[in-house]
mmCIF file of C-alpha atoms in Angstrom:
data_model
loop_
_atom_site.group_PDB
_atom_site.id
_atom_site.type_symbol
_atom_site.label_atom_id
_atom_site.label_comp_id
_atom_site.label_asym_id
_atom_site.label_seq_id
_atom_site.Cartn_x
_atom_site.Cartn_y
_atom_site.Cartn_z
ATOM 1 C CA UNK N 636 -92.772 -45.338 47.589
ATOM 2 C CA UNK N 637 -91.353 -42.452 45.369
ATOM 3 C CA UNK N 638 -91.508 -43.037 41.713
ATOM 4 C CA UNK N 639 -89.000 -41.035 39.656
ATOM 5 C CA UNK N 640 -89.525 -40.743 35.964
ATOM 6 C CA UNK N 641 -86.188 -41.137 34.040
ATOM 7 C CA UNK N 642 -85.026 -41.273 30.628
ATOM 8 C CA UNK N 643 -82.034 -42.878 29.159
ATOM 9 C CA UNK N 644 -81.492 -43.107 25.590
ATOM 10 C CA UNK N 645 -79.537 -45.218 23.331
ATOM 11 C CA UNK N 646 -79.254 -44.181 19.811
ATOM 12 C CA UNK N 647 -77.038 -45.604 17.221
ATOM 13 C CA UNK N 648 -75.856 -44.056 13.992
ATOM 14 C CA UNK N 649 -76.428 -46.552 11.413
ATOM 15 C CA UNK N 650 -72.842 -47.742 9.713
ATOM 16 C CA UNK N 651 -71.123 -44.892 11.763
ATOM 17 C CA UNK N 652 -70.909 -46.394 15.153
ATOM 18 C CA UNK N 653 -73.153 -46.271 18.069
ATOM 19 C CA UNK N 654 -73.805 -43.280 20.426
ATOM 20 C CA UNK N 655 -74.966 -44.102 23.639
ATOM 21 C CA UNK N 656 -76.313 -41.213 25.444
ATOM 22 C CA UNK N 657 -77.415 -41.069 28.774
ATOM 23 C CA UNK N 658 -79.749 -38.226 29.910
ATOM 24 C CA UNK N 659 -81.297 -38.067 33.368
ATOM 25 C CA UNK N 660 -84.095 -35.640 33.704
ATOM 26 C CA UNK N 661 -83.681 -34.575 37.345
ATOM 27 C CA UNK N 662 -86.212 -32.909 39.496
ATOM 28 C CA UNK N 663 -89.196 -35.015 37.713
ATOM 29 C CA UNK N 664 -90.902 -37.437 40.435
ATOM 30 C CA UNK N 665 -93.909 -38.548 41.427
ATOM 31 C CA UNK N 666 -95.596 -40.180 44.225
ATOM 32 C CA UNK N 667 -97.661 -43.183 43.666
ATOM 33 C CA UNK N 668 -97.520 -46.947 43.584
ATOM 34 C CA UNK N 669 -94.650 -48.903 42.265
ATOM 35 C CA UNK N 670 -95.215 -50.974 39.069
ATOM 36 C CA UNK N 671 -96.284 -54.723 39.577
ATOM 37 C CA UNK N 672 -94.165 -57.292 39.614
ATOM 38 C CA UNK N 673 -92.758 -58.173 36.033
ATOM 39 C CA UNK N 674 -94.018 -60.730 33.782
ATOM 40 C CA UNK N 675 -90.940 -59.977 31.605
ATOM 41 C CA UNK N 676 -89.392 -63.410 32.305
ATOM 42 C CA UNK N 677 -92.242 -64.978 30.164
ATOM 43 C CA UNK N 678 -91.342 -65.586 26.338
ATOM 44 C CA UNK N 679 -92.317 -62.969 23.804
ATOM 45 C CA UNK N 680 -96.103 -62.337 23.120
ATOM 46 C CA UNK N 681 -97.722 -64.292 20.367
ATOM 47 C CA UNK N 682 -99.131 -62.381 17.543
ATOM 48 C CA UNK N 683 -102.490 -60.603 18.458
ATOM 49 C CA UNK N 684 -103.865 -60.789 14.949
ATOM 50 C CA UNK N 685 -103.417 -62.622 11.743
ATOM 51 C CA UNK N 686 -101.799 -60.510 9.229
ATOM 52 C CA UNK N 687 -99.434 -60.474 6.171
ATOM 53 C CA UNK N 688 -95.951 -59.900 7.472
ATOM 54 C CA UNK N 689 -94.425 -56.927 5.959
ATOM 55 C CA UNK N 690 -91.187 -57.518 3.796
ATOM 56 C CA UNK N 691 -88.459 -55.170 5.038
ATOM 57 C CA UNK N 692 -86.332 -55.971 1.911
ATOM 58 C CA UNK N 693 -89.189 -53.979 -0.051
ATOM 59 C CA UNK N 694 -89.152 -51.399 2.587
ATOM 60 C CA UNK N 695 -92.692 -52.449 3.438
ATOM 61 C CA UNK N 696 -94.230 -50.600 6.677
ATOM 62 C CA UNK N 697 -95.833 -52.871 8.720
ATOM 63 C CA UNK N 698 -99.677 -52.987 9.483
ATOM 64 C CA UNK N 699 -100.422 -51.607 12.749
ATOM 65 C CA UNK N 700 -101.036 -54.981 14.180
ATOM 66 C CA UNK N 701 -97.646 -56.134 13.351
ATOM 67 C CA UNK N 702 -96.334 -52.905 14.533
ATOM 68 C CA UNK N 703 -97.967 -53.808 17.886
ATOM 69 C CA UNK N 704 -96.424 -57.057 17.942
ATOM 70 C CA UNK N 705 -92.860 -55.740 16.961
ATOM 71 C CA UNK N 706 -92.933 -52.744 19.629
ATOM 72 C CA UNK N 707 -94.343 -55.312 22.392
ATOM 73 C CA UNK N 708 -91.583 -58.030 21.699
ATOM 74 C CA UNK N 709 -89.105 -55.415 21.715
ATOM 75 C CA UNK N 710 -89.943 -53.689 25.050
ATOM 76 C CA UNK N 711 -90.835 -56.928 26.580
ATOM 77 C CA UNK N 712 -87.236 -58.297 25.559
ATOM 78 C CA UNK N 713 -85.710 -55.086 26.806
ATOM 79 C CA UNK N 714 -87.547 -55.262 30.148
ATOM 80 C CA UNK N 715 -86.166 -58.866 30.514
ATOM 81 C CA UNK N 716 -82.861 -57.844 30.300
ATOM 82 C CA UNK N 717 -83.264 -55.005 32.860
ATOM 83 C CA UNK N 718 -84.998 -57.716 35.172
ATOM 84 C CA UNK N 719 -82.053 -60.253 35.074
ATOM 85 C CA UNK N 720 -79.563 -57.501 34.727
ATOM 86 C CA UNK N 721 -78.118 -59.412 31.939
ATOM 87 C CA UNK N 722 -78.174 -57.923 28.245
ATOM 88 C CA UNK N 723 -76.914 -61.132 26.385
ATOM 89 C CA UNK N 724 -80.321 -62.307 24.922
ATOM 90 C CA UNK N 725 -81.354 -58.663 24.276
ATOM 91 C CA UNK N 726 -78.251 -58.212 22.387
ATOM 92 C CA UNK N 727 -78.620 -61.290 20.205
ATOM 93 C CA UNK N 728 -82.189 -59.969 19.186
ATOM 94 C CA UNK N 729 -80.940 -56.487 17.741
ATOM 95 C CA UNK N 730 -79.663 -56.013 14.424
ATOM 96 C CA UNK N 731 -76.477 -57.519 13.375
ATOM 97 C CA UNK N 732 -75.085 -53.984 12.703
ATOM 98 C CA UNK N 733 -75.893 -52.740 16.193
ATOM 99 C CA UNK N 734 -74.482 -55.960 17.529
ATOM 100 C CA UNK N 735 -71.146 -54.834 15.963
ATOM 101 C CA UNK N 736 -71.257 -51.448 17.536
ATOM 102 C CA UNK N 737 -72.213 -52.247 21.130
ATOM 103 C CA UNK N 738 -71.673 -55.292 23.605
ATOM 104 C CA UNK N 739 -74.081 -56.393 26.021
ATOM 105 C CA UNK N 740 -71.802 -55.010 28.733
ATOM 106 C CA UNK N 741 -72.255 -51.631 27.214
ATOM 107 C CA UNK N 742 -75.912 -52.004 26.943
ATOM 108 C CA UNK N 743 -76.062 -52.833 30.795
ATOM 109 C CA UNK N 744 -73.683 -49.715 31.315
ATOM 110 C CA UNK N 745 -75.944 -47.537 29.371
ATOM 111 C CA UNK N 746 -79.321 -48.882 31.028
ATOM 112 C CA UNK N 747 -77.595 -48.993 34.705
ATOM 113 C CA UNK N 748 -80.163 -46.296 36.015
ATOM 114 C CA UNK N 749 -82.838 -48.163 34.876
ATOM 115 C CA UNK N 750 -81.581 -51.239 36.947
ATOM 116 C CA UNK N 751 -80.647 -49.100 39.990
ATOM 117 C CA UNK N 752 -84.162 -47.458 40.012
ATOM 118 C CA UNK N 753 -85.623 -50.817 39.489
ATOM 119 C CA UNK N 754 -87.609 -50.040 36.483
ATOM 120 C CA UNK N 755 -90.223 -52.765 35.328
ATOM 121 C CA UNK N 756 -92.783 -52.272 32.783
ATOM 122 C CA UNK N 757 -93.865 -55.732 32.480
ATOM 123 C CA UNK N 758 -97.475 -54.879 32.921
ATOM 124 C CA UNK N 759 -97.399 -53.992 29.063
ATOM 125 C CA UNK N 760 -97.648 -57.584 28.296
ATOM 126 C CA UNK N 761 -101.502 -57.147 28.639
ATOM 127 C CA UNK N 762 -101.511 -53.678 26.975
ATOM 128 C CA UNK N 763 -101.926 -52.439 23.525
ATOM 129 C CA UNK N 764 -99.310 -49.420 22.395
ATOM 130 C CA UNK N 765 -100.937 -46.166 21.788
ATOM 131 C CA UNK N 766 -98.960 -44.758 18.901
ATOM 132 C CA UNK N 767 -98.466 -41.112 18.823
ATOM 133 C CA UNK N 768 -97.678 -41.038 15.023
ATOM 134 C CA UNK N 769 -97.903 -43.599 12.550
ATOM 135 C CA UNK N 770 -94.799 -46.047 11.680
ATOM 136 C CA UNK N 771 -92.908 -44.496 8.939
ATOM 137 C CA UNK N 772 -89.634 -45.383 6.756
ATOM 138 C CA UNK N 773 -87.031 -42.511 6.931
ATOM 139 C CA UNK N 774 -83.550 -42.284 5.635
ATOM 140 C CA UNK N 775 -80.682 -41.896 8.315
ATOM 141 C CA UNK N 776 -77.258 -41.765 7.040
ATOM 142 C CA UNK N 777 -78.186 -43.195 3.595
ATOM 143 C CA UNK N 778 -79.942 -46.355 5.197
ATOM 144 C CA UNK N 779 -83.872 -46.638 5.432
ATOM 145 C CA UNK N 780 -85.090 -46.828 8.943
ATOM 146 C CA UNK N 781 -88.453 -47.881 10.345
ATOM 147 C CA UNK N 782 -89.446 -45.569 13.197
ATOM 148 C CA UNK N 783 -92.313 -46.255 15.837
ATOM 149 C CA UNK N 784 -93.081 -43.970 18.359
ATOM 150 C CA UNK N 785 -95.791 -44.152 21.226
ATOM 151 C CA UNK N 786 -96.576 -45.134 24.664
ATOM 152 C CA UNK N 787 -98.137 -47.698 27.005
ATOM 153 C CA UNK N 788 -100.438 -46.451 29.756
ATOM 154 C CA UNK N 789 -98.429 -48.131 32.618
ATOM 155 C CA UNK N 790 -98.978 -46.398 36.041
ATOM 156 C CA UNK N 791 -98.446 -43.978 37.402
ATOM 157 C CA UNK N 792 -96.730 -42.340 34.349
ATOM 158 C CA UNK N 793 -96.877 -43.719 30.490
ATOM 159 C CA UNK N 794 -93.863 -45.791 29.435
ATOM 160 C CA UNK N 795 -92.977 -43.879 26.360
ATOM 161 C CA UNK N 796 -90.835 -45.368 23.517
ATOM 162 C CA UNK N 797 -88.976 -44.517 20.300
ATOM 163 C CA UNK N 798 -87.656 -47.480 18.398
ATOM 164 C CA UNK N 799 -85.842 -47.712 14.906
ATOM 165 C CA UNK N 800 -85.562 -50.776 12.921
ATOM 166 C CA UNK N 801 -83.471 -51.447 9.592
ATOM 167 C CA UNK N 802 -84.090 -54.120 7.089
ATOM 168 C CA UNK N 803 -81.952 -57.707 7.613
ATOM 169 C CA UNK N 804 -83.225 -59.595 4.844
ATOM 170 C CA UNK N 805 -87.144 -59.814 4.840
ATOM 171 C CA UNK N 806 -87.103 -58.633 8.717
ATOM 172 C CA UNK N 807 -87.233 -55.431 10.573
ATOM 173 C CA UNK N 808 -84.417 -55.781 13.434
ATOM 174 C CA UNK N 809 -83.612 -53.258 16.190
ATOM 175 C CA UNK N 810 -81.238 -50.631 15.682
ATOM 176 C CA UNK N 811 -82.213 -47.555 18.027
ATOM 177 C CA UNK N 812 -83.976 -47.176 21.216
ATOM 178 C CA UNK N 813 -85.224 -44.746 23.666
ATOM 179 C CA UNK N 814 -87.486 -45.393 26.509
ATOM 180 C CA UNK N 815 -89.138 -43.264 29.335
ATOM 181 C CA UNK N 816 -90.381 -44.909 32.177
ATOM 182 C CA UNK N 817 -91.014 -44.982 35.815
ATOM 183 C CA UNK N 818 -88.512 -46.390 38.618
ATOM 184 C CA UNK N 819 -89.274 -47.411 41.893
ATOM 185 C CA UNK N 820 -86.634 -45.538 43.882
ATOM 186 C CA UNK N 821 -84.507 -42.731 43.445
ATOM 187 C CA UNK N 822 -80.566 -43.211 44.380
#
């Protein structure tokens, strides 16, 4: 089967509304095996190691172990939404600010190319992310955001991610998502 590399970005501007931006990278394709069946229906992964949880209300950057868990949970929750073609649970897991800016239906519409292409990166459940830069806190439209970038060594190409979180109480909650992954078929 032909496996295409597809990119869709959903990026939000904190407090100013959601920009749902779709970008297809045409002409990029690879031949190779399709990804294995998803394990995305399984619950989110348990913590990989014991660590002290970062306090988002104090703008503490999570440890590498905590970031591994946060990123994996986010990615597997997103993958589960793709597999079910239903973003209701994923929508409930994102920040309250983002929930007000986008509906589950808009998430589905924004990521329809992933669904059509049968994107499935559930294999990451047994992988560790390779961070391309350390997690960091930046200011975006006057609000501190925790940013994480990296990839999982999926086959035939890596699944890359850029995730943004904001503080909600003591927890970091998702406010922005970019994912670049393989699809099984071109359409």
